[in-house]
Coordinates of C-alpha atoms in Angstrom, one line a residue:
M26 CA 4.4 6.3 22.8
I27 CA 7.0 3.7 21.7
Q28 CA 10.7 4.5 21.3
L29 CA 13.6 2.5 19.7
T30 CA 17.1 3.8 20.5
G31 CA 20.2 2.6 18.8
A32 CA 18.2 -0.4 17.7
G33 CA 19.8 -3.3 15.7
K34 CA 18.7 -6.8 14.7
R35 CA 20.4 -9.8 13.2
F36 CA 18.9 -12.8 11.5
G37 CA 21.5 -15.5 12.1
H38 CA 24.8 -14.1 10.8
K39 CA 23.0 -11.6 8.6
L40 CA 22.6 -8.0 9.9
L41 CA 19.2 -6.7 9.0
F42 CA 19.5 -3.1 10.4
E43 CA 21.4 -1.1 13.0
G44 CA 21.5 2.4 14.6
L45 CA 17.8 2.9 14.4
D46 CA 16.3 5.8 16.5
W47 CA 12.6 6.0 16.2
L48 CA 9.9 7.5 18.3
I49 CA 6.3 6.5 17.4
T50 CA 3.8 9.2 18.5
A51 CA 0.1 8.8 19.1
Q52 CA -1.1 9.9 15.6
D53 CA 1.7 8.4 13.4
R54 CA 0.6 6.7 10.2
A55 CA 3.8 5.0 8.9
G56 CA 4.5 2.7 6.0
L57 CA 7.5 0.4 6.1
V58 CA 9.2 -0.2 2.7
G59 CA 12.2 -2.0 1.4
A60 CA 13.2 -5.0 -0.6
N61 CA 12.2 -8.5 0.5
G62 CA 14.5 -9.8 3.2
T63 CA 15.6 -6.4 4.5
G64 CA 13.8 -6.9 7.8
K65 CA 10.5 -5.1 7.5
S66 CA 8.4 -7.9 9.1
T67 CA 11.1 -8.4 11.8
L68 CA 11.0 -4.7 12.7
L69 CA 7.2 -4.9 12.9
K70 CA 7.5 -7.8 15.3
V71 CA 10.0 -5.9 17.4
L72 CA 7.5 -3.0 17.7
G73 CA 4.8 -5.5 18.8
G74 CA 7.1 -7.1 21.4
M75 CA 7.2 -10.5 19.6
E76 CA 10.9 -10.1 18.8
S77 CA 13.7 -8.8 20.9
L78 CA 16.5 -6.4 19.8
D79 CA 20.1 -7.6 19.5
Y80 CA 21.3 -4.0 20.0
G81 CA 19.8 -0.9 21.6
T82 CA 16.7 -0.4 23.7
H83 CA 12.9 -0.6 23.2
T84 CA 10.7 1.4 25.6
A85 CA 7.0 1.9 25.7
M86 CA 4.6 4.0 27.7
K87 CA 2.6 2.2 30.4
G88 CA -0.7 0.9 29.2
I89 CA 0.2 0.9 25.5
T90 CA -1.4 -1.9 23.5
A91 CA -0.1 -3.2 20.2
G92 CA -2.0 -5.4 17.8
Y93 CA -0.1 -7.4 15.1
L94 CA -1.5 -9.0 11.9
P95 CA 1.0 -11.4 10.2
Q96 CA 1.0 -12.0 6.5
D97 CA -0.6 -15.4 6.9
G98 CA -0.6 -18.6 9.0
L99 CA -3.5 -17.8 11.3
N100 CA -6.2 -20.5 11.7
L101 CA -9.3 -19.9 13.7
S102 CA -11.9 -22.6 14.7
G103 CA -14.6 -23.5 17.2
R104 CA -16.9 -20.5 16.7
S105 CA -19.0 -18.7 14.1
V106 CA -17.5 -15.7 12.3
F107 CA -19.7 -13.3 14.3
A108 CA -19.0 -15.0 17.6
E109 CA -15.3 -14.9 16.9
C110 CA -15.4 -11.2 16.3
M111 CA -17.6 -10.6 19.3
S112 CA -15.0 -12.4 21.5
V113 CA -12.9 -9.2 21.2
F114 CA -15.5 -7.5 23.5
D115 CA -15.6 -10.3 26.2
N116 CA -14.8 -7.8 28.9
V117 CA -17.5 -5.4 27.8
R118 CA -20.1 -8.2 27.6
A119 CA -19.0 -9.3 31.1
M120 CA -19.9 -5.8 32.2
E121 CA -23.3 -6.1 30.6
T122 CA -23.9 -9.4 32.3
E123 CA -22.9 -7.9 35.7
M124 CA -25.2 -4.9 35.0
E125 CA -28.2 -7.3 34.4
S126 CA -27.4 -9.1 37.6
L127 CA -27.2 -5.9 39.5
M128 CA -30.6 -4.8 38.1
H129 CA -32.2 -8.1 39.4
R130 CA -30.6 -7.5 42.8
M131 CA -31.9 -3.9 42.9
A132 CA -35.4 -5.2 42.2
E133 CA -35.1 -7.6 45.2
T134 CA -33.4 -5.2 47.7
D135 CA -35.0 -2.6 50.0
P136 CA -34.4 0.8 48.4
L137 CA -33.7 2.3 51.9
S138 CA -31.0 -0.2 52.8
P139 CA -27.2 0.5 52.6
E140 CA -26.8 -2.5 50.4
Y141 CA -29.2 -0.9 47.8
A142 CA -27.0 2.2 47.7
Q143 CA -23.9 0.1 47.1
I144 CA -25.6 -1.8 44.3
T145 CA -26.8 1.3 42.5
E146 CA -23.4 3.0 42.8
R147 CA -21.7 0.0 41.3
Y148 CA -24.4 -0.2 38.5
H149 CA -24.0 3.5 37.6
R150 CA -20.2 3.2 37.5
L151 CA -20.4 0.2 35.3
E152 CA -23.1 1.8 33.0
G153 CA -20.9 4.9 32.5
E154 CA -17.9 2.7 31.4
F155 CA -20.2 0.5 29.3
I156 CA -21.5 3.6 27.4
T157 CA -18.0 5.0 27.0
R158 CA -17.0 1.7 25.4
D159 CA -20.0 1.9 23.1
G160 CA -21.4 -1.3 24.6
Y161 CA -24.9 -0.8 23.2
A162 CA -23.6 -0.8 19.6
L163 CA -21.3 -3.9 19.7
D164 CA -23.3 -5.8 17.2
A165 CA -23.4 -2.8 14.8
Q166 CA -19.6 -2.4 15.1
V167 CA -19.0 -6.1 14.2
G168 CA -21.5 -6.0 11.4
A169 CA -19.9 -2.9 9.9
V170 CA -16.4 -4.3 9.9
L171 CA -17.4 -7.7 8.6
G172 CA -19.5 -6.1 5.8
G173 CA -16.6 -3.8 4.9
L174 CA -14.2 -6.8 4.6
G175 CA -16.5 -8.6 2.2
F176 CA -18.5 -11.0 4.5
K177 CA -22.1 -11.4 3.4
K178 CA -24.6 -11.4 6.2
E179 CA -25.6 -15.1 5.6
E180 CA -21.9 -16.0 6.2
W181 CA -21.7 -14.5 9.7
A182 CA -23.2 -17.7 11.2
K183 CA -20.8 -20.0 9.4
R184 CA -18.0 -21.7 11.4
T185 CA -14.6 -20.0 11.0
E186 CA -12.9 -23.4 10.0
E187 CA -15.1 -23.5 6.9
F188 CA -13.3 -20.6 5.4
S189 CA -10.1 -20.7 3.4
G190 CA -6.8 -19.3 4.5
G191 CA -7.3 -15.9 2.9
W192 CA -10.8 -15.5 4.5
Q193 CA -9.3 -16.6 7.8
M194 CA -6.9 -13.7 7.6
R195 CA -9.8 -11.4 6.9
I196 CA -11.5 -12.6 10.2
A197 CA -8.2 -12.0 12.0
L198 CA -8.0 -8.5 10.5
A199 CA -11.6 -7.8 11.5
K200 CA -10.8 -8.8 15.1
L201 CA -7.8 -6.5 15.2
L202 CA -9.7 -3.5 13.8
L203 CA -12.4 -4.0 16.4
E204 CA -9.9 -4.2 19.3
K205 CA -8.5 -0.8 18.3
P206 CA -5.1 -1.1 19.9
N207 CA -3.0 2.0 20.5
L208 CA -0.5 0.8 17.9
L209 CA -1.8 -1.2 14.9
L210 CA 0.8 -3.3 13.1
L211 CA -0.3 -4.7 9.8
D212 CA 2.0 -6.9 7.6
E213 CA 0.7 -6.8 4.1
P214 CA -3.0 -6.5 5.1
T215 CA -4.2 -6.2 1.5
N216 CA -2.8 -9.5 0.3
H217 CA -6.2 -11.3 0.8
L218 CA -8.5 -8.4 0.0
D219 CA -10.4 -7.6 -3.2
L220 CA -10.6 -4.0 -4.5
E221 CA -13.9 -3.2 -2.6
A222 CA -12.5 -4.5 0.7
R223 CA -9.2 -2.5 0.1
N224 CA -11.2 0.7 -0.5
W225 CA -13.1 0.1 2.7
L226 CA -9.9 -0.5 4.7
E227 CA -8.3 2.6 3.3
E228 CA -11.3 4.6 4.5
Y229 CA -11.3 2.9 7.9
L230 CA -7.6 3.6 8.5
T231 CA -8.0 7.2 7.4
H232 CA -10.3 7.6 10.5
Y233 CA -8.4 5.3 12.8
P234 CA -8.1 7.1 16.2
F235 CA -4.6 5.7 17.0
A236 CA -1.2 5.1 15.4
F237 CA -0.5 2.4 12.9
V238 CA 2.5 1.0 11.0
L239 CA 2.0 -1.1 8.0
I240 CA 3.8 -3.0 5.3
S241 CA 2.3 -3.2 1.8
H242 CA 3.4 -3.7 -1.8
D243 CA 0.4 -1.7 -3.0
R244 CA 1.5 1.8 -3.9
Y245 CA -2.0 3.3 -4.0
F246 CA -2.8 1.9 -0.6
L247 CA 0.3 3.5 0.9
D248 CA -0.3 6.8 -0.9
V249 CA -3.8 7.2 0.7
T250 CA -3.1 5.8 4.2
V251 CA 0.3 6.9 5.5
N252 CA 1.9 10.2 6.3
K253 CA 5.4 8.9 6.9
T254 CA 7.5 6.4 5.0
I255 CA 10.3 4.4 6.6
E256 CA 12.7 2.6 4.3
I257 CA 15.1 -0.2 5.3
W258 CA 18.0 -0.2 2.9
N259 CA 21.6 -1.2 3.1
K260 CA 21.3 -2.2 6.8
K261 CA 20.1 1.4 7.7
V262 CA 16.7 2.9 8.3
F263 CA 15.8 6.2 6.6
F264 CA 12.8 8.4 7.4
Y265 CA 10.7 10.4 4.9
S266 CA 7.7 12.6 5.6
G267 CA 4.7 12.0 3.4
N268 CA 3.2 9.1 1.5
Y269 CA 4.9 6.7 -1.0
E270 CA 4.8 9.1 -3.9
K271 CA 6.5 11.8 -1.8
Y272 CA 9.0 9.3 -0.5
L273 CA 10.1 8.5 -4.1
S274 CA 10.6 12.2 -4.9
Q275 CA 12.4 12.9 -1.6
K276 CA 14.6 9.9 -2.0
A277 CA 15.6 11.1 -5.5
E278 CA 16.3 14.6 -4.1
R279 CA 18.4 13.2 -1.2
K280 CA 20.4 11.0 -3.6
A281 CA 21.1 14.0 -5.8
Q282 CA 22.2 16.1 -2.8
L283 CA 24.4 13.3 -1.5
E284 CA 26.0 12.9 -4.9
A285 CA 26.6 16.7 -5.2
A286 CA 28.1 16.8 -1.7
Y287 CA 30.3 13.8 -2.5
A288 CA 31.5 15.5 -5.8
N289 CA 32.3 18.8 -3.9
Q290 CA 34.2 16.9 -1.2
R291 CA 36.2 14.9 -3.8
D292 CA 37.2 18.2 -5.4
K293 CA 38.3 19.6 -2.0
I294 CA 40.3 16.4 -1.2
E295 CA 42.0 16.4 -4.6
Q296 CA 43.0 20.1 -4.1
L297 CA 44.5 19.4 -0.7
E298 CA 46.3 16.2 -1.8
S299 CA 47.6 18.1 -4.9
F300 CA 49.0 20.9 -2.6
I301 CA 50.5 18.4 -0.2
N302 CA 52.2 16.3 -3.0
R303 CA 53.5 19.4 -4.7
F304 CA 55.1 21.2 -1.8
R305 CA 55.9 18.3 0.6
A306 CA 59.6 18.5 -0.2
Q307 CA 59.9 22.3 0.2
A308 CA 61.0 23.4 3.7
T309 CA 59.5 26.9 3.2
K310 CA 56.1 25.3 2.7
A311 CA 56.3 22.8 5.6
K312 CA 53.9 24.7 7.8
Q313 CA 51.2 25.0 5.1
V314 CA 51.7 21.4 4.2
Q315 CA 51.2 20.2 7.8
S316 CA 48.1 22.5 8.0
R317 CA 46.6 20.8 4.8
I318 CA 47.4 17.3 6.2
K319 CA 45.5 18.1 9.4
E320 CA 42.6 19.5 7.4
L321 CA 42.5 16.4 5.3
D322 CA 42.5 14.2 8.4
R323 CA 39.6 16.1 9.8
I324 CA 37.4 15.6 6.8
E325 CA 34.5 13.2 7.5
R326 CA 34.4 11.3 4.2
I327 CA 31.0 11.0 2.5
E328 CA 30.3 7.6 1.2
L329 CA 27.9 6.9 -1.6
P330 CA 25.7 3.8 -0.9
A331 CA 25.8 1.0 -3.4
E332 CA 23.5 1.5 -6.3
E333 CA 20.2 -0.3 -6.2
K334 CA 19.9 -2.7 -9.1
T335 CA 17.4 -1.7 -11.7
I336 CA 16.6 -4.6 -14.0
N337 CA 14.9 -4.0 -17.4
F338 CA 13.7 -6.9 -19.4
R339 CA 12.0 -6.5 -22.7
F340 CA 9.7 -9.4 -23.5
P341 CA 9.5 -10.7 -27.1
Q342 CA 6.5 -9.2 -29.1
P343 CA 3.9 -11.5 -30.4
K344 CA 2.8 -12.0 -33.9
P345 CA 0.0 -9.6 -35.0
G346 CA -3.6 -10.6 -35.1
G347 CA -6.9 -9.2 -36.4
R348 CA -8.4 -5.9 -35.3
I349 CA -11.3 -7.7 -33.5
V350 CA -9.7 -10.0 -30.9
A351 CA -12.8 -11.4 -29.3
E352 CA -16.5 -10.8 -29.1
F353 CA -19.3 -11.9 -26.7
K354 CA -22.8 -12.0 -28.1
N355 CA -25.6 -12.4 -25.5
V356 CA -23.5 -14.7 -23.4
S357 CA -24.7 -16.1 -20.1
K358 CA -23.1 -18.5 -17.6
S359 CA -24.6 -20.6 -14.9
Y360 CA -23.7 -23.5 -12.7
G361 CA -26.9 -25.5 -12.2
D362 CA -29.5 -23.2 -10.7
K363 CA -26.9 -20.5 -9.9
Q364 CA -26.8 -17.8 -12.5
V365 CA -23.4 -16.0 -12.6
F366 CA -24.3 -13.5 -15.3
S367 CA -26.4 -13.2 -18.4
G368 CA -26.8 -11.0 -21.5
A369 CA -23.0 -10.2 -21.8
N370 CA -22.3 -8.2 -25.0
F371 CA -18.9 -6.7 -25.7
V372 CA -16.0 -6.5 -28.2
I373 CA -12.3 -6.7 -27.4
E374 CA -10.1 -5.0 -29.9
R375 CA -6.4 -5.3 -30.7
G376 CA -4.3 -3.4 -28.1
D377 CA -7.0 -3.2 -25.4
R378 CA -5.9 -3.6 -21.8
I379 CA -9.0 -4.6 -20.0
A380 CA -9.3 -5.0 -16.2
L381 CA -12.0 -7.2 -14.8
V382 CA -13.4 -5.8 -11.5
G383 CA -16.1 -6.9 -9.1
V384 CA -16.5 -8.3 -5.6
N385 CA -15.1 -11.8 -4.8
G386 CA -17.5 -14.4 -6.1
A387 CA -19.1 -12.0 -8.7
G388 CA -17.7 -14.0 -11.6
K389 CA -14.5 -12.4 -12.7
S390 CA -12.5 -15.6 -12.8
T391 CA -15.4 -17.3 -14.5
L392 CA -15.5 -14.6 -17.2
I393 CA -11.7 -14.9 -17.8
K394 CA -12.1 -18.7 -18.1
L395 CA -14.8 -18.3 -20.7
L396 CA -12.4 -16.1 -22.7
A397 CA -9.7 -18.7 -22.3
G398 CA -12.0 -21.5 -23.5
S399 CA -11.5 -23.5 -20.4
E400 CA -15.2 -23.2 -19.4
P401 CA -18.2 -23.7 -21.7
L402 CA -20.8 -21.0 -22.3
T403 CA -24.3 -21.7 -21.1
T404 CA -25.9 -19.7 -23.8
G405 CA -24.7 -17.1 -26.4
D406 CA -21.8 -16.9 -28.8
Y407 CA -18.0 -16.4 -28.3
I408 CA -16.2 -15.4 -31.5
L409 CA -12.4 -15.4 -31.5
G410 CA -10.7 -13.1 -34.0
H411 CA -8.4 -13.9 -36.9
N412 CA -5.0 -15.2 -36.1
I413 CA -5.5 -14.8 -32.3
E414 CA -3.6 -17.0 -30.0
V415 CA -4.8 -17.2 -26.3
D416 CA -2.5 -17.6 -23.4
Y417 CA -4.1 -18.0 -19.9
F418 CA -2.5 -17.5 -16.6
A419 CA -4.7 -19.0 -13.9
Q420 CA -4.4 -18.4 -10.1
D421 CA -3.2 -22.1 -9.8
Q422 CA -1.0 -22.0 -12.9
Y423 CA 1.8 -23.6 -11.0
K424 CA 0.0 -27.0 -11.2
E425 CA 1.0 -27.2 -14.9
L426 CA 4.8 -27.1 -14.2
D427 CA 7.2 -30.0 -14.3
V428 CA 8.2 -30.3 -10.6
N429 CA 11.4 -32.3 -11.3
V430 CA 13.4 -29.7 -13.2
T431 CA 15.2 -26.6 -12.0
M432 CA 13.8 -23.1 -12.8
L433 CA 16.8 -22.1 -14.8
D434 CA 16.9 -25.3 -16.9
D435 CA 13.1 -25.1 -17.5
L436 CA 13.4 -21.5 -18.5
T437 CA 16.3 -22.2 -20.8
S438 CA 14.2 -24.8 -22.6
V439 CA 11.4 -22.3 -23.2
G440 CA 13.6 -19.3 -24.0
S441 CA 16.4 -20.8 -26.0
Q442 CA 17.0 -17.5 -27.9
S443 CA 17.8 -15.6 -24.6
T444 CA 21.2 -15.7 -22.9
Q445 CA 21.7 -17.1 -19.4
T446 CA 22.3 -13.6 -18.1
E447 CA 18.9 -12.4 -19.6
L448 CA 17.2 -15.4 -18.1
R449 CA 18.7 -14.9 -14.7
N450 CA 17.8 -11.2 -14.8
L451 CA 14.2 -12.2 -15.6
L452 CA 14.2 -14.6 -12.6
G453 CA 15.7 -11.8 -10.5
C454 CA 12.8 -9.5 -11.4
F455 CA 10.4 -12.1 -10.0
L456 CA 12.4 -12.4 -6.7
F457 CA 14.6 -15.5 -7.6
S458 CA 18.2 -14.5 -7.1
E459 CA 21.7 -16.2 -6.8
D460 CA 21.4 -19.9 -6.0
D461 CA 17.5 -19.8 -6.0
V462 CA 17.6 -20.2 -9.8
F463 CA 18.9 -23.8 -9.3
K464 CA 16.0 -24.9 -7.1
R465 CA 13.7 -27.6 -8.4
I466 CA 10.2 -26.4 -9.1
G467 CA 8.8 -29.1 -6.8
V468 CA 10.4 -27.5 -3.7
L469 CA 8.9 -24.0 -4.3
S470 CA 5.9 -22.8 -2.3
G471 CA 2.6 -22.1 -4.1
G472 CA 3.3 -18.4 -4.3
E473 CA 6.8 -18.9 -5.6
R474 CA 5.6 -21.4 -8.3
N475 CA 3.0 -18.9 -9.4
R476 CA 5.7 -16.1 -9.7
Y477 CA 7.8 -18.5 -11.7
A478 CA 4.9 -19.5 -13.9
L479 CA 4.2 -15.9 -14.7
A480 CA 7.8 -15.2 -15.7
R481 CA 7.8 -18.3 -17.8
M482 CA 4.7 -17.3 -19.7
L483 CA 5.9 -13.8 -20.4
L484 CA 9.1 -15.1 -22.0
H485 CA 7.1 -16.0 -25.1
P486 CA 3.7 -14.3 -24.8
S487 CA 0.8 -14.9 -27.2
N488 CA -1.1 -12.0 -28.7
F489 CA -4.1 -12.4 -26.4
L490 CA -3.0 -12.6 -22.7
L491 CA -5.5 -13.5 -20.0
L492 CA -4.1 -13.0 -16.5
D493 CA -6.0 -13.9 -13.4
E494 CA -4.4 -12.0 -10.4
P495 CA -0.8 -11.8 -11.8
T496 CA 0.2 -9.3 -9.2
N497 CA -0.3 -11.7 -6.2
H498 CA 2.9 -12.6 -4.4
L499 CA 4.9 -9.8 -6.2
D500 CA 6.8 -7.0 -4.5
M501 CA 6.9 -3.5 -6.0
R502 CA 10.0 -4.1 -8.1
A503 CA 8.4 -7.2 -9.7
K504 CA 5.1 -5.3 -10.3
D505 CA 7.1 -2.5 -12.0
V506 CA 8.8 -5.0 -14.3
L507 CA 5.4 -6.6 -15.1
L508 CA 3.8 -3.2 -15.6
N509 CA 6.5 -1.9 -17.9
A510 CA 6.5 -5.2 -19.9
M511 CA 2.7 -4.9 -20.3
A512 CA 2.9 -1.3 -21.3
D513 CA 5.3 -2.2 -24.1
F514 CA 3.3 -5.2 -25.2
N515 CA 1.8 -5.0 -28.7
G516 CA -0.9 -7.6 -28.0
T517 CA -4.1 -7.5 -26.0
V518 CA -4.4 -8.1 -22.3
V519 CA -7.4 -8.9 -20.1
F520 CA -6.5 -9.2 -16.4
V521 CA -7.9 -9.5 -12.9
S522 CA -5.9 -7.6 -10.2
H523 CA -6.6 -6.1 -6.8
D524 CA -3.8 -3.5 -7.1
R525 CA -5.2 -0.1 -7.8
Y526 CA -1.9 1.4 -9.0
F527 CA -1.4 -1.5 -11.4
I528 CA -4.9 -1.1 -12.9
D529 CA -4.8 2.7 -13.1
Q530 CA -1.4 2.6 -14.9
L531 CA -2.3 -0.3 -17.3
A532 CA -6.1 -0.4 -18.0
T533 CA -7.7 1.3 -21.0
R534 CA -11.1 -0.2 -20.3
I535 CA -12.9 -1.7 -17.2
I536 CA -15.3 -4.6 -17.4
E537 CA -17.4 -4.8 -14.2
V538 CA -19.0 -8.1 -13.2
A539 CA -21.7 -7.4 -10.7
D540 CA -25.3 -8.4 -9.9
G541 CA -25.5 -10.9 -12.7
E542 CA -24.5 -8.4 -15.3
V543 CA -21.4 -7.5 -17.3
R544 CA -20.9 -3.8 -18.0
V545 CA -18.1 -2.0 -19.9
F546 CA -16.6 1.3 -18.8
P547 CA -13.9 3.4 -20.8
G548 CA -10.7 4.5 -19.0
N549 CA -8.9 3.2 -16.0
Y550 CA -10.1 2.4 -12.5
Q551 CA -10.2 6.0 -11.4
D552 CA -12.4 6.8 -14.4
Y553 CA -14.6 3.8 -13.6
L554 CA -15.2 5.0 -10.0
W555 CA -16.0 8.5 -11.3
R556 CA -18.6 7.2 -13.7
K557 CA -20.0 4.9 -11.0
S558 CA -20.5 7.8 -8.7
G559 CA -22.6 9.6 -11.3
G560 CA -20.0 11.0 -13.7
P561 CA -20.6 14.6 -14.9
A562 CA -24.0 14.9 -13.2
A563 CA -22.5 14.0 -9.8
V564 CA -19.6 16.4 -10.3
I565 CA -22.0 19.3 -11.1
A566 CA -24.3 18.4 -8.1
A567 CA -21.3 18.3 -5.7
A568 CA -19.5 21.3 -7.1
T569 CA -18.7 24.3 -4.9
P570 CA -19.9 27.7 -6.1
A571 CA -16.3 28.5 -7.3
V572 CA -16.2 25.3 -9.5
V573 CA -19.7 26.1 -10.9
A574 CA -18.5 29.6 -11.7
A575 CA -15.4 28.2 -13.4
A576 CA -17.6 25.9 -15.4
E577 CA -19.9 28.7 -16.4
A578 CA -16.8 30.8 -17.4
V579 CA -15.8 27.9 -19.7
A580 CA -19.2 27.7 -21.2
V581 CA -19.2 31.4 -21.9
A582 CA -15.8 31.1 -23.5
E583 CA -17.1 28.4 -25.8
E584 CA -20.0 30.6 -27.0
P585 CA -19.9 31.9 -30.6
A586 CA -17.5 34.7 -31.3
Q587 CA -20.2 37.3 -31.6
A588 CA -21.5 36.6 -28.1
K589 CA -20.6 39.2 -25.5
E590 CA -17.4 38.4 -23.6
K591 CA -17.1 38.9 -19.8
R592 CA -14.0 40.7 -18.4
V593 CA -12.2 39.4 -15.3
N594 CA -11.4 42.1 -12.7
P595 CA -7.5 42.3 -13.0
I596 CA -7.1 43.6 -9.5
K597 CA -9.1 40.7 -8.0
L598 CA -7.2 38.3 -10.2
R599 CA -3.8 39.6 -9.0
Q600 CA -5.0 39.4 -5.4
M601 CA -6.0 35.8 -5.8
Q602 CA -2.7 35.0 -7.5
E603 CA -0.7 36.6 -4.7
R604 CA -2.8 34.8 -2.1
C605 CA -2.1 31.4 -3.8
E606 CA 1.7 32.2 -3.8
F607 CA 1.5 33.2 -0.1
L608 CA -0.3 30.0 0.8
E609 CA 2.2 27.9 -1.2
N610 CA 5.0 29.4 0.8
E611 CA 3.2 28.9 4.1
I612 CA 2.5 25.2 3.3
G613 CA 6.2 24.8 2.5
R614 CA 7.1 26.5 5.8
F615 CA 4.8 24.3 7.8
E616 CA 6.1 21.1 6.1
A617 CA 9.7 22.2 6.9
E618 CA 8.9 22.8 10.5
I619 CA 7.1 19.4 10.8
A620 CA 10.3 17.8 9.3
E621 CA 12.4 19.6 11.9
C622 CA 10.2 18.4 14.7
E623 CA 10.3 14.8 13.4
A624 CA 14.1 15.1 13.3
A625 CA 14.2 16.4 16.8
L626 CA 12.0 13.6 18.1
M627 CA 14.6 11.1 16.8
N628 CA 17.0 12.5 19.5
Y629 CA 15.3 11.7 22.8
K630 CA 15.9 14.3 25.5
S631 CA 13.0 13.9 27.9
A632 CA 9.3 12.8 28.0
E633 CA 8.2 16.4 28.4
E634 CA 10.2 17.6 25.4
S635 CA 8.9 14.7 23.3
L636 CA 5.3 15.5 24.3
R637 CA 5.9 19.2 23.5
L638 CA 7.2 18.4 20.0
A639 CA 4.4 15.9 19.3
N640 CA 1.8 18.6 20.2
K641 CA 3.6 21.2 18.1
M642 CA 3.6 18.7 15.1
D643 CA -0.2 18.2 15.5
E644 CA -0.7 22.0 15.5
L645 CA 1.5 22.4 12.4
R646 CA -0.3 19.6 10.6
A647 CA -3.7 21.3 11.3
K648 CA -2.4 24.6 10.0
A649 CA -0.9 23.0 6.9
A650 CA -4.2 21.2 6.2
A651 CA -6.2 24.5 6.6
A652 CA -3.7 26.3 4.3
T653 CA -3.9 23.5 1.7
A654 CA -7.7 23.6 1.7
E655 CA -7.7 27.4 1.2
W656 CA -5.1 27.1 -1.5
E657 CA -7.2 24.4 -3.4
E658 CA -10.3 26.6 -3.2
T659 CA -8.4 29.7 -4.4
A660 CA -6.7 27.7 -7.2
A661 CA -10.1 26.3 -8.3
Q662 CA -11.5 29.9 -8.5
L663 CA -8.5 31.0 -10.5

């Protein structure tokens, strides 16, 4: 569909990547990963035709359409939200207008005239294309996408310029999804989405009929949407089959194999060099020495790439507080006639890591402000525990900073017990490296100031942290640093985040703010979704006969000892085990063949060969999916 051959790109004097060979096929779902500044967004623009290559070629099949969503910077105005989205279908609506005109002309024309035959032929041709393009359901399509991205029905008639930048980006994303280009290019599409909108987008992309390439710092989002991961690192581009989790394991395996090959090659080189040095002066060994020298010259040296820096920073632990950290008793909050929530009752205990969830506008930020004491209660009681110190990180925390000092000087004044190296490591974790640390806070963007404010607060945390969207503007490395620090933190954390992986790894409880109520759920976000879907009752209702049988077997096993035990047929058991083992081997074989096809596609021979390989990959993926489904069912029965 789109092919890059020997592609390379510079940004000024800096080389971003080179030697890239990449064929994007019709069903590719690819995730672009790499550190900030490696060229991910630039490569996305190259694919979309907005940037040219400095080296290599970029070819695309005739008629291919590419749709690109930048990280930010789009401003829409002049129309309502609904009209702006409907503008995507202007050509389809023009067909509808022409069809109405043709119907009027048919009513006024003699049915026996040649002109009538021409009009009806044109009408039927238009109607067929109109139906193919789902023209009778345009309003429903727009409504479904707007609803999925979090727009309430009463907001559809509002002017686009009335919405903030984040919501403007949602409108732009909605338009792009409705256009359905052959290649969808999304640069961090989840930046401006809450959890519910992200969940909807994940489902939408799962059923998207064409190819897409996306950049995201959300691990969970990558895991559930992509089947190929492309990494830009060290000015090279590396391809991995599978989602982000598989990419991490494959990268570790590739590194181990490269290190082993490097060690073997070094042993070989040392043996040859030892022989040459030992017998160089002996005339009787001259022929063997020359043979070893030629062999040494022929060896293509393996080079180990530079190690990626892994920065670990342990934040100081806070002083201990009481077992009960905070308690809400029948708390309600309203702004004038607008009731946010009422009847909130919950207790926060020492060591809790609580995630606040709910759609945008439900009251998550309001609840965290009540806990911080920056907003008054309308009714009820808020009791803070013994020896508890509250530290609140707001979405606009950067407004509290002194704009006239440099980051390093400001951090030094706060963390006087830490060395300059430790402080610079901390800033590096939050994407401030080299000379960036000497920048004055006043010249930083809003996102950069928020990142710095978070690093500053975590240098000396209190024992009760309240964090409102701390993962915004952070890449994966910075999120990992924050996650590890929070995991080792002895205090209590209440946080709002739209990052599924971050919540699942950190949260021990979920507090949901929805429909004017505050409800508490044990466990992480995955547990919360399970309970929301009905918990054990829903699982039993949706279970396959095999799962029900397994559950019954467990129930029998838990009966009193005197109860009659059921024997499992050993022959059937062995057959199922052998079938599982066979399917595992088959799945591995399919995945290996898919990888071989992907490698072959990187070396372009002809359009026919590329099409043959693409079709073969589709067949192999279908077989692998069928084998996986059978394996899962057999494993469940076992």
